[in-house]
């Protein structure tokens, strides 16, 4: 039996503003790309090594799967919540967050592109989205943040986590394709964030992802437990 999808009633979309009709018959305006940074406080980090199962290109045919380093944890939004426009009951304050290294081929292509454009290269990238689960499965929807970093930055994070010296981490994201409620009035850190429903049919089950740059990545390193001092040498 197919689950009935929820469709956001889009009234208008012009000048970076999305206007929908609420369930109460009122109009609500959302502003695209508000001039503010999404701050996340990261905790419960763990280090994983996983095999990259899919390889592309003739040069990689027949090669064994490459091992990839990942760091995953939980991230708490500073201030407000995040949800999908037209789905106000599905707001969250906590998201899963993952860090992985920027692929060298992608990095090379970006460098070539910015050289042609005459702009500065971006070596970090972030995406924010949600995976909806069907009703009755007993699973919450998975809100996620995916962060691409240079290998040196990822290795520093993984080393601190493995050695037990990772302190408080804060991540700031400058995102495109994300919305805030309102019509352009000044935003504060406590305002909520919203993803746009699917552009194809305005359903909220598969919203558009927001993506952009990592504007801030900072973490404190505490003293290691005596049993882990060897990790630092």
GROMACS .gro file of C-alpha atoms in nm:
model
  233
    1UNK     CA    1   0.000   0.000   0.000
    2UNK     CA    2   0.149   0.331  -0.108
    3UNK     CA    3   0.183   0.598   0.156
    4UNK     CA    4   0.005   0.919   0.064
    5UNK     CA    5   0.251   1.204   0.015
    6UNK     CA    6   0.221   1.548   0.168
    7UNK     CA    7   0.224   1.835  -0.081
    8UNK     CA    8   0.317   2.188   0.025
    9UNK     CA    9   0.067   2.435  -0.117
   10UNK     CA   10   0.301   2.681  -0.290
   11UNK     CA   11   0.122   3.010  -0.356
   12UNK     CA   12   0.409   3.203  -0.517
   13UNK     CA   13   0.785   3.190  -0.565
   14UNK     CA   14   0.953   3.512  -0.676
   15UNK     CA   15   1.239   3.742  -0.571
   16UNK     CA   16   1.400   3.477  -0.348
   17UNK     CA   17   1.076   3.439  -0.152
   18UNK     CA   18   0.863   3.127  -0.125
   19UNK     CA   19   0.500   3.181  -0.020
   20UNK     CA   20   0.287   2.886   0.086
   21UNK     CA   21  -0.066   2.844   0.212
   22UNK     CA   22  -0.078   2.692   0.560
   23UNK     CA   23  -0.328   2.433   0.679
   24UNK     CA   24  -0.518   2.720   0.842
   25UNK     CA   25  -0.557   2.895   0.505
   26UNK     CA   26  -0.303   3.168   0.586
   27UNK     CA   27  -0.002   3.270   0.380
   28UNK     CA   28   0.349   3.215   0.514
   29UNK     CA   29   0.660   3.364   0.351
   30UNK     CA   30   1.006   3.206   0.353
   31UNK     CA   31   1.324   3.389   0.250
   32UNK     CA   32   1.582   3.205   0.039
   33UNK     CA   33   1.949   3.219   0.142
   34UNK     CA   34   1.921   3.438   0.454
   35UNK     CA   35   2.240   3.626   0.539
   36UNK     CA   36   2.335   3.419   0.840
   37UNK     CA   37   2.553   3.125   0.936
   38UNK     CA   38   2.422   2.791   1.062
   39UNK     CA   39   2.617   2.701   1.376
   40UNK     CA   40   2.637   2.341   1.496
   41UNK     CA   41   2.782   2.206   1.819
   42UNK     CA   42   2.925   1.861   1.751
   43UNK     CA   43   2.951   1.573   1.997
   44UNK     CA   44   2.976   1.191   2.024
   45UNK     CA   45   3.230   1.162   1.741
   46UNK     CA   46   3.357   0.823   1.627
   47UNK     CA   47   3.618   0.723   1.369
   48UNK     CA   48   3.540   0.470   1.096
   49UNK     CA   49   3.741   0.312   0.816
   50UNK     CA   50   3.523   0.188   0.533
   51UNK     CA   51   3.590   0.030   0.196
   52UNK     CA   52   3.487   0.238  -0.101
   53UNK     CA   53   3.292  -0.021  -0.296
   54UNK     CA   54   3.235   0.170  -0.616
   55UNK     CA   55   3.521   0.273  -0.843
   56UNK     CA   56   3.502   0.453  -1.171
   57UNK     CA   57   3.739   0.479  -1.465
   58UNK     CA   58   3.941   0.227  -1.663
   59UNK     CA   59   4.250   0.288  -1.451
   60UNK     CA   60   4.073   0.152  -1.142
   61UNK     CA   61   3.920  -0.162  -1.293
   62UNK     CA   62   4.018  -0.474  -1.102
   63UNK     CA   63   4.166  -0.283  -0.809
   64UNK     CA   64   4.080  -0.376  -0.452
   65UNK     CA   65   3.834  -0.145  -0.274
   66UNK     CA   66   4.007   0.158  -0.127
   67UNK     CA   67   3.977   0.228   0.245
   68UNK     CA   68   3.823   0.564   0.332
   69UNK     CA   69   3.838   0.748   0.663
   70UNK     CA   70   3.515   0.886   0.809
   71UNK     CA   71   3.432   1.066   1.132
   72UNK     CA   72   3.068   1.065   1.240
   73UNK     CA   73   2.872   1.205   1.531
   74UNK     CA   74   2.578   1.419   1.633
   75UNK     CA   75   2.533   1.794   1.586
   76UNK     CA   76   2.304   2.027   1.780
   77UNK     CA   77   2.173   2.339   1.609
   78UNK     CA   78   2.255   2.661   1.789
   79UNK     CA   79   1.929   2.837   1.865
   80UNK     CA   80   1.650   2.722   1.637
   81UNK     CA   81   1.536   2.407   1.461
   82UNK     CA   82   1.527   2.278   1.105
   83UNK     CA   83   1.230   2.134   0.914
   84UNK     CA   84   1.078   2.120   0.567
   85UNK     CA   85   0.855   2.401   0.442
   86UNK     CA   86   0.497   2.275   0.465
   87UNK     CA   87   0.582   2.006   0.722
   88UNK     CA   88   0.592   2.194   1.055
   89UNK     CA   89   0.552   1.881   1.268
   90UNK     CA   90   0.886   1.738   1.152
   91UNK     CA   91   1.127   1.987   1.309
   92UNK     CA   92   1.446   1.876   1.480
   93UNK     CA   93   1.733   2.029   1.675
   94UNK     CA   94   1.977   1.738   1.639
   95UNK     CA   95   2.127   1.607   1.315
   96UNK     CA   96   2.372   1.336   1.225
   97UNK     CA   97   2.702   1.477   1.101
   98UNK     CA   98   2.978   1.314   0.901
   99UNK     CA   99   3.323   1.428   0.789
  100UNK     CA  100   3.513   1.277   0.498
  101UNK     CA  101   3.805   1.382   0.281
  102UNK     CA  102   3.756   1.570  -0.042
  103UNK     CA  103   3.821   1.333  -0.331
  104UNK     CA  104   4.148   1.418  -0.507
  105UNK     CA  105   3.989   1.396  -0.853
  106UNK     CA  106   3.713   1.637  -0.747
  107UNK     CA  107   3.971   1.869  -0.595
  108UNK     CA  108   4.170   1.870  -0.920
  109UNK     CA  109   3.860   1.946  -1.129
  110UNK     CA  110   3.763   2.230  -0.896
  111UNK     CA  111   4.110   2.380  -0.924
  112UNK     CA  112   4.091   2.365  -1.305
  113UNK     CA  113   3.746   2.525  -1.302
  114UNK     CA  114   3.838   2.816  -1.075
  115UNK     CA  115   4.153   2.883  -1.277
  116UNK     CA  116   3.937   2.926  -1.587
  117UNK     CA  117   3.692   3.143  -1.394
  118UNK     CA  118   3.961   3.344  -1.219
  119UNK     CA  119   3.811   3.284  -0.874
  120UNK     CA  120   3.941   3.131  -0.552
  121UNK     CA  121   3.908   2.753  -0.506
  122UNK     CA  122   3.682   2.607  -0.237
  123UNK     CA  123   3.834   2.310  -0.062
  124UNK     CA  124   3.547   2.247   0.179
  125UNK     CA  125   3.186   2.166   0.110
  126UNK     CA  126   2.877   2.092   0.319
  127UNK     CA  127   2.533   1.950   0.247
  128UNK     CA  128   2.225   1.942   0.469
  129UNK     CA  129   1.928   1.717   0.400
  130UNK     CA  130   1.686   1.459   0.534
  131UNK     CA  131   1.595   1.101   0.449
  132UNK     CA  132   1.231   1.025   0.525
  133UNK     CA  133   1.130   0.681   0.648
  134UNK     CA  134   0.792   0.528   0.576
  135UNK     CA  135   0.532   0.528   0.850
  136UNK     CA  136   0.516   0.210   1.052
  137UNK     CA  137   0.885   0.123   1.030
  138UNK     CA  138   0.957   0.262   1.374
  139UNK     CA  139   1.247   0.480   1.255
  140UNK     CA  140   1.284   0.854   1.291
  141UNK     CA  141   1.368   1.058   0.984
  142UNK     CA  142   1.742   1.096   0.935
  143UNK     CA  143   1.853   1.459   0.922
  144UNK     CA  144   2.214   1.481   0.816
  145UNK     CA  145   2.508   1.713   0.756
  146UNK     CA  146   2.782   1.595   0.519
  147UNK     CA  147   3.114   1.781   0.538
  148UNK     CA  148   3.401   1.747   0.289
  149UNK     CA  149   3.741   1.850   0.422
  150UNK     CA  150   4.098   1.851   0.306
  151UNK     CA  151   4.273   1.528   0.414
  152UNK     CA  152   4.496   1.708   0.667
  153UNK     CA  153   4.194   1.857   0.845
  154UNK     CA  154   4.013   1.522   0.853
  155UNK     CA  155   4.323   1.347   0.986
  156UNK     CA  156   4.358   1.603   1.265
  157UNK     CA  157   3.997   1.546   1.373
  158UNK     CA  158   4.028   1.168   1.354
  159UNK     CA  159   4.352   1.177   1.554
  160UNK     CA  160   4.197   1.388   1.831
  161UNK     CA  161   3.894   1.158   1.850
  162UNK     CA  162   4.106   0.842   1.855
  163UNK     CA  163   4.335   0.980   2.125
  164UNK     CA  164   4.047   1.096   2.343
  165UNK     CA  165   4.156   1.461   2.327
  166UNK     CA  166   3.864   1.596   2.123
  167UNK     CA  167   3.699   1.877   2.314
  168UNK     CA  168   3.411   2.099   2.208
  169UNK     CA  169   3.371   2.131   1.831
  170UNK     CA  170   3.180   2.406   1.652
  171UNK     CA  171   3.098   2.404   1.281
  172UNK     CA  172   2.960   2.704   1.093
  173UNK     CA  173   2.795   2.657   0.753
  174UNK     CA  174   2.730   2.921   0.485
  175UNK     CA  175   2.454   2.752   0.287
  176UNK     CA  176   2.270   2.809  -0.038
  177UNK     CA  177   1.924   2.669  -0.105
  178UNK     CA  178   1.805   2.706   0.254
  179UNK     CA  179   1.521   2.921   0.385
  180UNK     CA  180   1.420   3.120   0.691
  181UNK     CA  181   1.069   3.230   0.787
  182UNK     CA  182   0.996   3.596   0.717
  183UNK     CA  183   1.019   3.845   0.435
  184UNK     CA  184   1.370   3.982   0.476
  185UNK     CA  185   1.370   4.124   0.828
  186UNK     CA  186   1.702   4.089   1.015
  187UNK     CA  187   1.772   3.730   1.116
  188UNK     CA  188   1.903   3.607   1.448
  189UNK     CA  189   2.077   3.285   1.546
  190UNK     CA  190   1.755   3.164   1.707
  191UNK     CA  191   1.551   3.172   1.385
  192UNK     CA  192   1.449   2.835   1.244
  193UNK     CA  193   1.584   2.686   0.920
  194UNK     CA  194   1.381   2.528   0.640
  195UNK     CA  195   1.446   2.311   0.335
  196UNK     CA  196   1.240   2.356   0.021
  197UNK     CA  197   0.998   2.077  -0.075
  198UNK     CA  198   1.078   1.886  -0.393
  199UNK     CA  199   1.085   2.120  -0.693
  200UNK     CA  200   0.934   1.847  -0.905
  201UNK     CA  201   0.602   1.814  -0.721
  202UNK     CA  202   0.633   2.018  -0.397
  203UNK     CA  203   0.614   1.705  -0.181
  204UNK     CA  204   0.784   1.725   0.156
  205UNK     CA  205   0.904   1.363   0.168
  206UNK     CA  206   1.207   1.427  -0.057
  207UNK     CA  207   1.302   1.792  -0.006
  208UNK     CA  208   1.585   1.971  -0.182
  209UNK     CA  209   1.923   1.963  -0.010
  210UNK     CA  210   2.102   2.280   0.096
  211UNK     CA  211   2.472   2.303   0.022
  212UNK     CA  212   2.754   2.548   0.062
  213UNK     CA  213   3.086   2.611   0.234
  214UNK     CA  214   3.222   2.540   0.580
  215UNK     CA  215   3.274   2.890   0.716
  216UNK     CA  216   3.402   2.778   1.057
  217UNK     CA  217   3.556   2.459   1.193
  218UNK     CA  218   3.705   2.481   1.540
  219UNK     CA  219   3.765   2.235   1.819
  220UNK     CA  220   3.944   2.222   2.149
  221UNK     CA  221   4.189   1.951   2.244
  222UNK     CA  222   4.191   1.835   2.604
  223UNK     CA  223   4.473   1.654   2.781
  224UNK     CA  224   4.480   1.285   2.699
  225UNK     CA  225   4.411   1.020   2.962
  226UNK     CA  226   4.742   0.867   3.084
  227UNK     CA  227   4.648   0.537   2.922
  228UNK     CA  228   4.635   0.712   2.584
  229UNK     CA  229   4.950   0.922   2.606
  230UNK     CA  230   5.122   0.692   2.356
  231UNK     CA  231   4.866   0.797   2.096
  232UNK     CA  232   5.009   1.149   2.097
  233UNK     CA  233   5.371   1.048   2.044
   0.00000   0.00000   0.00000
